[in-house]
mmCIF file of C-alpha atoms in Angstrom:
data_model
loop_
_atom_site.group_PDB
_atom_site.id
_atom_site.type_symbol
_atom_site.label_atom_id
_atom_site.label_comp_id
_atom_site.label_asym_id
_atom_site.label_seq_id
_atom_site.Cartn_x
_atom_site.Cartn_y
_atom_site.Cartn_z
ATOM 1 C CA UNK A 1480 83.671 -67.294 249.914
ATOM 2 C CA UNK A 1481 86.556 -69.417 252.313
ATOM 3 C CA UNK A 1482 89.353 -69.995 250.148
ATOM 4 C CA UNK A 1483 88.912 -73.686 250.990
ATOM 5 C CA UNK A 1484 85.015 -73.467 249.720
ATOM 6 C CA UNK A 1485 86.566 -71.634 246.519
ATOM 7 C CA UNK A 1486 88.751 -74.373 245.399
ATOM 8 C CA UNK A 1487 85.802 -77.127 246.317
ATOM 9 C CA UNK A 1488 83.813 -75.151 243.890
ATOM 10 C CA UNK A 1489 85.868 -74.582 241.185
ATOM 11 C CA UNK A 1490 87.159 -78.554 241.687
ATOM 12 C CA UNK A 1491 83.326 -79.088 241.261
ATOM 13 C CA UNK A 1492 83.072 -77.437 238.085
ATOM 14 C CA UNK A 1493 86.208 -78.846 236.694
ATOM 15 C CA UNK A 1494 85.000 -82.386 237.243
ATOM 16 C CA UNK A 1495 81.340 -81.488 235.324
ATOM 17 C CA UNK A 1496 82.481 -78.943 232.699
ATOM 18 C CA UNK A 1497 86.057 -80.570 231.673
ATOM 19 C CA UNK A 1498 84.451 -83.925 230.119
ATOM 20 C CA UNK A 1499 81.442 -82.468 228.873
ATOM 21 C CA UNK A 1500 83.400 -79.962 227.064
ATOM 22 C CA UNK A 1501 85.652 -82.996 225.955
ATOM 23 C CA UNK A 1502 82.966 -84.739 225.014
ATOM 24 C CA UNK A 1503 81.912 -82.266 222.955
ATOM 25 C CA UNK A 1504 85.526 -81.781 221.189
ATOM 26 C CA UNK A 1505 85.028 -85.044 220.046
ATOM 27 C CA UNK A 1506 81.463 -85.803 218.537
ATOM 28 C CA UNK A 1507 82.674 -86.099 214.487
ATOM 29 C CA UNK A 1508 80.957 -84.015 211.798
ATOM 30 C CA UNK A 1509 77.378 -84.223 211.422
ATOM 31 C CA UNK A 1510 75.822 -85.498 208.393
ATOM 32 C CA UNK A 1511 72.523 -84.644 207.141
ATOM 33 C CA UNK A 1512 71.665 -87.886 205.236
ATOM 34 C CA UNK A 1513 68.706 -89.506 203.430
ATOM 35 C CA UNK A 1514 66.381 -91.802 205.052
ATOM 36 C CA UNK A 1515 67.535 -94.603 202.690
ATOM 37 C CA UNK A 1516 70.799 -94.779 203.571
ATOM 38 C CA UNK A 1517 70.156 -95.585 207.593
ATOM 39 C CA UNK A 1518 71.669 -98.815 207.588
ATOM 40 C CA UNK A 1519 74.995 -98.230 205.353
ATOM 41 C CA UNK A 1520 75.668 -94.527 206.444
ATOM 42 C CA UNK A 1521 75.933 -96.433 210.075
ATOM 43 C CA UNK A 1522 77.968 -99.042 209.450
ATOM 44 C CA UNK A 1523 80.290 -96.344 207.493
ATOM 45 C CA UNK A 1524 80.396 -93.948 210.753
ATOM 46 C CA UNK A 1525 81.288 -97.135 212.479
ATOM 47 C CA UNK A 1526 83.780 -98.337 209.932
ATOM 48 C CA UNK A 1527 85.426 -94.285 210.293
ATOM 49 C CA UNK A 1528 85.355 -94.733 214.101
ATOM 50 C CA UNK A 1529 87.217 -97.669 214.503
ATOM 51 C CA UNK A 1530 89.868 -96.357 212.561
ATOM 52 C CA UNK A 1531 90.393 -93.991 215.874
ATOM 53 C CA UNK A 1532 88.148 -90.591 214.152
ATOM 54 C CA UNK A 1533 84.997 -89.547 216.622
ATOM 55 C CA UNK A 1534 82.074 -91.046 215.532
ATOM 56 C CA UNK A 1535 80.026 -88.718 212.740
ATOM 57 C CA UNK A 1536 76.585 -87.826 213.905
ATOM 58 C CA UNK A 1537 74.078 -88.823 211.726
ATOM 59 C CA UNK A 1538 70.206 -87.367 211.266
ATOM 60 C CA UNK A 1539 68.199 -88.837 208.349
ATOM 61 C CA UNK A 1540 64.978 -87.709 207.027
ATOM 62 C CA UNK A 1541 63.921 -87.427 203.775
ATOM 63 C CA UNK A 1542 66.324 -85.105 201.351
ATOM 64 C CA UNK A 1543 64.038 -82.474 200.729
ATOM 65 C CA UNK A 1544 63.397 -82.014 204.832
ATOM 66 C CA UNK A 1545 67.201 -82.089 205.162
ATOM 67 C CA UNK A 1546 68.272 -79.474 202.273
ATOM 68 C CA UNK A 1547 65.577 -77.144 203.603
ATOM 69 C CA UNK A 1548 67.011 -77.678 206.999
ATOM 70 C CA UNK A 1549 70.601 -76.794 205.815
ATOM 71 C CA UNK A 1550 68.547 -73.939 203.264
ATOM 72 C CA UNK A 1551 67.434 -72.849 206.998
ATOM 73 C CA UNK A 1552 71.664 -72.693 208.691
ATOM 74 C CA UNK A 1553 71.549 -76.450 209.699
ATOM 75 C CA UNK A 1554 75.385 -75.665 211.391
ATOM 76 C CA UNK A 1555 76.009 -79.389 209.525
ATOM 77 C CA UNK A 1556 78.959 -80.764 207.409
ATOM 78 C CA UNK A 1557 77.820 -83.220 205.111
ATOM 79 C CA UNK A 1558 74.596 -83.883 203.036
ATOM 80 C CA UNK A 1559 73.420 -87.017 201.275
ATOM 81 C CA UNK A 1560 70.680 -86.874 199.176
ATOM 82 C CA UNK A 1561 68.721 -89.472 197.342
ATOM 83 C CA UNK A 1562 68.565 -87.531 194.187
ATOM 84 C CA UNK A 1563 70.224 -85.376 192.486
ATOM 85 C CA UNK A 1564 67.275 -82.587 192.037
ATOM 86 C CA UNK A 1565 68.070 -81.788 196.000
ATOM 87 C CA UNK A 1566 71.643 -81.628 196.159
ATOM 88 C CA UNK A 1567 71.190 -79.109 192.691
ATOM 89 C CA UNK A 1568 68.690 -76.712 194.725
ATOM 90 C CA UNK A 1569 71.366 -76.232 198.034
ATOM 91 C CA UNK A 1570 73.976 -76.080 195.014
ATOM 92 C CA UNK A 1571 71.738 -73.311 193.216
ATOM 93 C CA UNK A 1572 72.249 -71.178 196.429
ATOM 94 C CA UNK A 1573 75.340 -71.495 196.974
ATOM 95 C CA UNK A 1574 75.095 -73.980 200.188
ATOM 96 C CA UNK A 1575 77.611 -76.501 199.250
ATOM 97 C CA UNK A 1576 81.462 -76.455 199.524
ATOM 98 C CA UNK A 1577 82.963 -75.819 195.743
ATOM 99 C CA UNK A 1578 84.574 -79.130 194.432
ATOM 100 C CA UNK A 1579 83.196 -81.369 196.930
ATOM 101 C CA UNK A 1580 80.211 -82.826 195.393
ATOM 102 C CA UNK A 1581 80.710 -86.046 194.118
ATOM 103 C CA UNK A 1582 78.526 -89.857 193.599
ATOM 104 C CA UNK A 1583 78.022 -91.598 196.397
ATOM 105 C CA UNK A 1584 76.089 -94.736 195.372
ATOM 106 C CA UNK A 1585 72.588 -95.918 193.363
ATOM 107 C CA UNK A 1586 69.805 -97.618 194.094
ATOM 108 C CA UNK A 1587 67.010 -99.674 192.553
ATOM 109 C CA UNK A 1588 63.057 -98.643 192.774
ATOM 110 C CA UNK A 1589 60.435 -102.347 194.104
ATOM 111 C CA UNK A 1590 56.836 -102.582 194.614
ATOM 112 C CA UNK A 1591 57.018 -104.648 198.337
ATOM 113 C CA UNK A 1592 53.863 -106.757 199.895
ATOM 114 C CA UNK A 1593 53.835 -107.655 203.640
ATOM 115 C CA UNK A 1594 55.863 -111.044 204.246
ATOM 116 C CA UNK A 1595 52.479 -113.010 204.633
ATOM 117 C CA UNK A 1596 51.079 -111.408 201.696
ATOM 118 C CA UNK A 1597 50.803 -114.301 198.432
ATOM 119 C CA UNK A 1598 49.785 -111.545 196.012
ATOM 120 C CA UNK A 1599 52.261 -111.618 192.485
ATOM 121 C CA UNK A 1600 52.400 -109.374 190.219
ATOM 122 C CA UNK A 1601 54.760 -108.424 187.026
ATOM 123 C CA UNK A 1602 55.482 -105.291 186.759
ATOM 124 C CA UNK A 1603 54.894 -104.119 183.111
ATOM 125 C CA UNK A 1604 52.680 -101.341 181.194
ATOM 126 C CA UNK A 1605 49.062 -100.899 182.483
ATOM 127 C CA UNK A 1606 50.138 -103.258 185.188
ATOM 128 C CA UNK A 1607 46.945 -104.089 187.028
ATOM 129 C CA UNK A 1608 48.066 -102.965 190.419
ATOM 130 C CA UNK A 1609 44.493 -100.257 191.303
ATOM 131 C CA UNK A 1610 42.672 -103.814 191.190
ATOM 132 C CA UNK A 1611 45.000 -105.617 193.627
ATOM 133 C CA UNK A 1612 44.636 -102.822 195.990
ATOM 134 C CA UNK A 1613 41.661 -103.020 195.493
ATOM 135 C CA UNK A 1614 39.928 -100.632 199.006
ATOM 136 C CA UNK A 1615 43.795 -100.581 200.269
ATOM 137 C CA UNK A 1616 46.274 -97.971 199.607
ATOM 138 C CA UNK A 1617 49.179 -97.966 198.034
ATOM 139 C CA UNK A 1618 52.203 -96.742 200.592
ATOM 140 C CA UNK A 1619 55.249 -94.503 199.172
ATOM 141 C CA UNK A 1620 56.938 -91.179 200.169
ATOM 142 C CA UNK A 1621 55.496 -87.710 199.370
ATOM 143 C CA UNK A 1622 55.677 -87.942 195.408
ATOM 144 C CA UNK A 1623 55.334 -84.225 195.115
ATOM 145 C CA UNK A 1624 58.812 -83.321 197.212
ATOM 146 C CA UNK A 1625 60.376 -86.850 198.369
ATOM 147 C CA UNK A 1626 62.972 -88.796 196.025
ATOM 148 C CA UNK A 1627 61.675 -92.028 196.296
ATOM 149 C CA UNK A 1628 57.854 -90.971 195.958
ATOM 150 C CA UNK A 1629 58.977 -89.013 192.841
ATOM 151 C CA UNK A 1630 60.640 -91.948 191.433
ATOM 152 C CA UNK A 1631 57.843 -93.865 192.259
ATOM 153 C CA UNK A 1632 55.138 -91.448 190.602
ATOM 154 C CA UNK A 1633 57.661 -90.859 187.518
ATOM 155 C CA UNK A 1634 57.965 -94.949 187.072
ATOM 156 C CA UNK A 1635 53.983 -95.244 187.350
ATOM 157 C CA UNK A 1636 53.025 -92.647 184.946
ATOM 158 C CA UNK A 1637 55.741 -94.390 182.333
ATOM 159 C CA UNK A 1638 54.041 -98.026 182.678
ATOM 160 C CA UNK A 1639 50.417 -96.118 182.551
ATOM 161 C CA UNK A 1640 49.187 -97.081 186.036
ATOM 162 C CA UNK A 1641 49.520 -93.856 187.526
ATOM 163 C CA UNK A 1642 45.773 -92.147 187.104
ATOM 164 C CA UNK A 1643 44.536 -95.863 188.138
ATOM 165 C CA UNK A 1644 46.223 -95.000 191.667
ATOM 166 C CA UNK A 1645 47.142 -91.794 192.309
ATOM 167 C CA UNK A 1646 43.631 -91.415 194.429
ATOM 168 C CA UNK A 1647 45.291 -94.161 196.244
ATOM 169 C CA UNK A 1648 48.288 -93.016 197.523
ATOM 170 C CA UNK A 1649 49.136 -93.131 201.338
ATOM 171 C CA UNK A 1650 52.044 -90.596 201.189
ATOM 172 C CA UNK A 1651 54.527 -90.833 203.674
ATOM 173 C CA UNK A 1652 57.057 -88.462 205.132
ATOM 174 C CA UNK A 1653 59.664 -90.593 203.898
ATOM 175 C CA UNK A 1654 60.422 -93.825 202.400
ATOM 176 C CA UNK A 1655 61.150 -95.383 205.546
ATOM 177 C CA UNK A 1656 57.606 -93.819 206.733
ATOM 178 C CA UNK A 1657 56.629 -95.778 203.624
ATOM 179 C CA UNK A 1658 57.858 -98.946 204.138
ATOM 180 C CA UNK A 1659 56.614 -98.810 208.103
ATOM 181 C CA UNK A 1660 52.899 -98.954 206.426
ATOM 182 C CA UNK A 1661 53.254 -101.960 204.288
ATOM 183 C CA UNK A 1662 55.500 -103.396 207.405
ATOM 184 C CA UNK A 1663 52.621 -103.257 209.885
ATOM 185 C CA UNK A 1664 50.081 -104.328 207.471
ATOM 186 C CA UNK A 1665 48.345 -100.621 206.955
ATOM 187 C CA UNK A 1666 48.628 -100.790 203.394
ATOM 188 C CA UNK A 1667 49.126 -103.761 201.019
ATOM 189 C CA UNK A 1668 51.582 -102.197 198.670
ATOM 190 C CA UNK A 1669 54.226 -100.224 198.365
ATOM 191 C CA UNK A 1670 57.273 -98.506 196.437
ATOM 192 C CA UNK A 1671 60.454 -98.322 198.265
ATOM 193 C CA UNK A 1672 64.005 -99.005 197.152
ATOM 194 C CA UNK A 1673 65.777 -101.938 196.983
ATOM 195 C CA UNK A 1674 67.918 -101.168 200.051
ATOM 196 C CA UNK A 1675 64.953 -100.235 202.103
ATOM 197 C CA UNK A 1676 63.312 -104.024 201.766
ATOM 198 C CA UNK A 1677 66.732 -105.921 201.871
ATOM 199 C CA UNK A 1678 66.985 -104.250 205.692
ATOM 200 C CA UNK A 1679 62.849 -105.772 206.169
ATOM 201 C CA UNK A 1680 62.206 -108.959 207.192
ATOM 202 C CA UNK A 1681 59.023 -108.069 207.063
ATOM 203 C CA UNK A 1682 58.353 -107.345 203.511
ATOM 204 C CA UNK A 1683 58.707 -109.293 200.236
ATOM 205 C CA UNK A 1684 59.813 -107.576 196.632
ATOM 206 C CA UNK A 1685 56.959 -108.264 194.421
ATOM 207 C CA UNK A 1686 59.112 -106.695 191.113
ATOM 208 C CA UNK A 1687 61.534 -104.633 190.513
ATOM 209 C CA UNK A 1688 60.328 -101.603 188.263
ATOM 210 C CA UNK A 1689 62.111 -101.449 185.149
ATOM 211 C CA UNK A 1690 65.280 -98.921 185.035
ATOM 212 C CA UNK A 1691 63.902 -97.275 182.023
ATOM 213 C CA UNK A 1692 60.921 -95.774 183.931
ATOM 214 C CA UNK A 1693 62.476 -93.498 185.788
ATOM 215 C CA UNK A 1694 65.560 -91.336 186.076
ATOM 216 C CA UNK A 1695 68.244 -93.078 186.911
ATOM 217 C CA UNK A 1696 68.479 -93.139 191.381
ATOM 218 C CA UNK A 1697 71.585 -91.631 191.952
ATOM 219 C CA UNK A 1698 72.886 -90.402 195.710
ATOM 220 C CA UNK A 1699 75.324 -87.366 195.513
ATOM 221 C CA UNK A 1700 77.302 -86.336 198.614
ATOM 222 C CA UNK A 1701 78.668 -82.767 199.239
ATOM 223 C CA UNK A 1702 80.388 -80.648 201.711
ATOM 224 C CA UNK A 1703 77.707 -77.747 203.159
ATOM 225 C CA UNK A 1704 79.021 -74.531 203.466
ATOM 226 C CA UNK A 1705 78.472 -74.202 206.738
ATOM 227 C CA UNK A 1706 81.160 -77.194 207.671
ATOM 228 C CA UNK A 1707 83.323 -76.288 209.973
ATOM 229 C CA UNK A 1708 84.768 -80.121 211.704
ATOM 230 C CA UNK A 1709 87.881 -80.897 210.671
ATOM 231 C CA UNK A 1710 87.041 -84.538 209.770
ATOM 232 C CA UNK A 1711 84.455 -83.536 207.763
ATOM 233 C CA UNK A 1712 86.576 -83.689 204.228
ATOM 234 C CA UNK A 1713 88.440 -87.012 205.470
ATOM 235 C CA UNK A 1714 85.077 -88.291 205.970
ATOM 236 C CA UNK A 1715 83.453 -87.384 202.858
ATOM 237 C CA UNK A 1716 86.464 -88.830 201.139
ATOM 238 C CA UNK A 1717 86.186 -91.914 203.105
ATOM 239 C CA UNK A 1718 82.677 -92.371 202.063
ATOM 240 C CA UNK A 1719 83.612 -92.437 198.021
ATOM 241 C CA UNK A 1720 86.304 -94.950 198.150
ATOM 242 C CA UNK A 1721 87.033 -97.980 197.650
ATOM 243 C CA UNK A 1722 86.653 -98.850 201.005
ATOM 244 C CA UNK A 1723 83.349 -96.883 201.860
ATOM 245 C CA UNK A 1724 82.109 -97.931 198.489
ATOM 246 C CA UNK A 1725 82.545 -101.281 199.421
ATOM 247 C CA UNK A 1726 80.021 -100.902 202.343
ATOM 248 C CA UNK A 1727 77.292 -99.877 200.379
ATOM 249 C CA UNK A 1728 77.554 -102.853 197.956
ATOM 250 C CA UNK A 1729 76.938 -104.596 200.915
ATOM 251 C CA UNK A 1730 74.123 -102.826 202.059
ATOM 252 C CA UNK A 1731 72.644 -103.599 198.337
ATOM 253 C CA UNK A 1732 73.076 -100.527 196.927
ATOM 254 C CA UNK A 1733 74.861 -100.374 193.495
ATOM 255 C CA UNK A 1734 77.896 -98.719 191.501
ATOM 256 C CA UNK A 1735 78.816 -95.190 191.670
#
């Protein structure tokens, strides 16, 4: 090849390779986080980002798809999980960082009705929620793997409704999944958290189930094992303080 040719190509590669690779140097740690949290984890990457840090990439899904994804290598740095039960089984096998696992937030388990609907009820033992279904189904997130359908199965069985509807169920992927169905009309109820229908417009909280039937909904964030950005540990600690506490308030969540 003409030496002139030579340098066009190499000037070629430079100018296609060099930002790419630049680009790539500065994509922030990824973080494996659970469907719940969409709207808070966001404005938290945003929050680190405009403090000059690349942006973290975020993937949510529901905690059990994400700790079998990190179970599988997921080459992430950071997993939030909507329950402690999850963050315990990638903890079991040694997948987390030592001494990095800490609280992130809590949140609160409600029975949500489309926006139009005019349905009421109180939530309270033997509850007579299989009759307002009546032929509908009741919408919430895999109870047999998913946090919030677990919760939601766990608070049912307490208040005696649960054999009424389990036959019922519409279980979704995730709560999101979940809260899509009562959303577009598909089912008239459904459980969710609290966080999930503050960020619908197009849902209305019917009641709020009563803390004592269920485990308490506590979101525990940890280092994988696997990490290997260097903003990964800033970032965690970013998202437990006062500061990144402070965002999830405002996203409705509660105290660590």
């Amino acid at each position: 090849m003409p030496p002139v040719l030579r340098r066009a190509f190499f000037a070629f590669l430079f100018a296609f390779s060099g930002p790419t690779s630049a680009l790539a140097q500065q994509k922030g740690p990824l973080v494996l986080a659970a469907a719940s949290l969409q709207e808070a984890m966001t404005d938290a990457a945003n929050a680190w980002a405009r403090k000059g840090h690349p942006r973290p990439v975020l993937s949510f899904a529901a905690s059990s798809a994400l700790a079998r994804q990190a179970e599988a290598g997921a080459r992430a740095d950071l997993f939030a999980s909507a329950d402690e039960q999850w963050m315990d089984y990638l903890q079991g096998k040694s997948l987390l960082k030592p001494g990095t696992r800490a609280r992130l937030t809590e949140n609160r388990l409600v029975l949500v009705a489309p926006a139009q609907s005019r349905v009421n009820l109180q939530i309270t033992r033997n509850f007579p929620l299989a009759k307002s279904l009546g032929s509908g189904r009741l919408a919430m997130a895999d109870p047999a793997a998913v946090p919030a359908g677990r919760y939601g199965r766990e608070a049912l069985t307490k208040l005696g409704v649960w054999t009424s509807v389990a036959g019922k169920v519409a279980a979704a992927e995730n709560v999101r999944a979940a809260l899509a169905l009562v959303e577009r009309g598909a089912a008239p109820f459904g459980i969710v958290y609290a966080t999930d229908a503050m960020a619908s417009r197009r849902v209305r909280v019917v009641g709020t189930f009563p803390a004592a039937s269920h485990q308490p909904i506590t979101y525990p964030v940890a280092r994988l094992a696997t990490s290997r950005h260097r903003d990964a540990e800033a970032f965690r600690r970013f998202l437990i303080s006062r500061e990144g506490h402070a965002i999830f308030l405002k996203r409705g969540f509660g105290r660590r």
